[in-house]
Amino acid sequence: MSTKPFNDNFLKACRGEAHDHVPAWYMRQAGRYQPEYRKIREKYSLFEITHRPEVCAEVTMLPIQQLDVDAAILFADIMTPMPAMGIHVEIKSNIGPVIDNPITCKEDVEKLQPLHPSEDVPYILDTIKLLREQLSVPLIGFAGAPFTLASYLIEGGPSRNYYKTKAFMHSNPEAWHLLMDRLGEMTVTYLQAQIHAGAQAVQVFDSWVGTLNAQDYKTFVAPVMNHIFSALEKENAPKIMFGVGAGHLLQEWNKLPLDVIGLDWRTNITQARQQGVSKTVQGNLDPGLLLADWPELEKKAKEILDEGMETPGFIFNLGHGVYPQVKVETLQRLTAFIHDYSAKK
């Protein structure tokens, strides 16, 4: 059990309430840039780590102990629930998720099984329970969004252009909407189970939805996203949305019943506010700047803080994940700067 007083700045910022300093956490804050994590990976694969609650909790805790960030995010992968649905997935180093039985037709979609979290992913729920005993900061649970999951299931792995996904969407709209329904129900069930196990906030990663234009998003994706966040409204946990290259979708996201919109580095906070984004904003340092000299990194962090603090409700994060080449000391220094600068201001 943690003996530290509980730091709830992150939860207060999610809700737009007054707090002591701008909270910070970083996407992929547990990972290959940490020597301790690399040592664990010598022994276990990513999926093996997530199947061992003690090891998974240890990995999740590393950045809390090292960086003094204001929130932990469960260490897992967006593909974690897929095997239970009947999809064989392998996480290949330097590639990502690879599917050996990609979806090509409605019959493939109909074979997808519903998720039963306590039976299918008990190790995830056990990890959350363990972490709640150990943490003195909030724990964020997460899931992949239906479009991003579908893109892997249809493409068979990562893609640069998503042409198979877009062709499927337009050529087989009935099968597409069935796929969105199945994945949407899984997402709701999975996130509810994480919240009931102890996750205090949840983030939905629609990493690749920015590849769609706004009209296709409204037609093929918006209905399922509205269903997911509406179904989670009764849970007492802030809900965060994040995608890459999705600045053109911010007005659509702002309509959803969620609490926080995550920005990547392509759209600055002022631009988002000018588009009418009224919710708490999370972001949005370009992760490449973590490899720049400190004066440049500090200058950009200050700019983001100044923009973010102009209105209530701001959480400092990256515009995407930490690169393996980043030094632990850089993130330590950045977190301390964020806390000190925002507390004084």
Tab-separated table of N, CA, C and O in Angstrom, residues 19 124 130 184 200 207 217 245 321 337:
chain	number	residue	atom	x	y	z
A	19	HIS	N	-6.671	22.962	-9.293
A	19	HIS	CA	-5.655	22.008	-8.840
A	19	HIS	C	-4.332	22.737	-8.640
A	19	HIS	O	-4.181	23.893	-9.026
A	124	ILE	N	-5.580	-8.765	-16.629
A	124	ILE	CA	-5.667	-7.301	-16.728
A	124	ILE	C	-6.355	-6.743	-15.481
A	124	ILE	O	-5.895	-5.761	-14.874
A	130	LEU	N	-4.037	-4.780	-8.211
A	130	LEU	CA	-2.701	-4.676	-7.574
A	130	LEU	C	-2.213	-3.234	-7.574
A	130	LEU	O	-1.706	-2.726	-6.572
A	184	GLY	N	-17.321	-2.103	-30.874
A	184	GLY	CA	-17.839	-1.109	-29.942
A	184	GLY	C	-18.319	-1.750	-28.653
A	184	GLY	O	-18.018	-1.266	-27.545
A	200	GLN	N	-9.281	4.653	-12.648
A	200	GLN	CA	-9.977	5.895	-12.268
A	200	GLN	C	-10.250	6.831	-13.438
A	200	GLN	O	-10.919	7.847	-13.286
A	207	SER	N	-5.856	5.744	-32.723
A	207	SER	CA	-4.574	6.229	-33.217
A	207	SER	C	-4.601	6.599	-34.689
A	207	SER	O	-4.007	7.600	-35.089
A	217	TYR	N	-15.685	9.927	-41.466
A	217	TYR	CA	-15.721	9.744	-40.013
A	217	TYR	C	-17.164	9.829	-39.505
A	217	TYR	O	-17.616	8.979	-38.734
A	245	GLY	N	-2.971	12.900	-36.069
A	245	GLY	CA	-3.298	13.554	-37.332
A	245	GLY	C	-4.789	13.781	-37.503
A	245	GLY	O	-5.310	13.740	-38.615
A	321	GLY	N	3.752	8.808	-28.551
A	321	GLY	CA	4.484	8.112	-27.500
A	321	GLY	C	5.962	8.447	-27.400
A	321	GLY	O	6.565	8.982	-28.337
A	337	PHE	N	10.051	20.531	-14.517
A	337	PHE	CA	9.814	21.867	-15.084
A	337	PHE	C	8.318	22.166	-15.189
A	337	PHE	O	7.865	23.253	-14.824
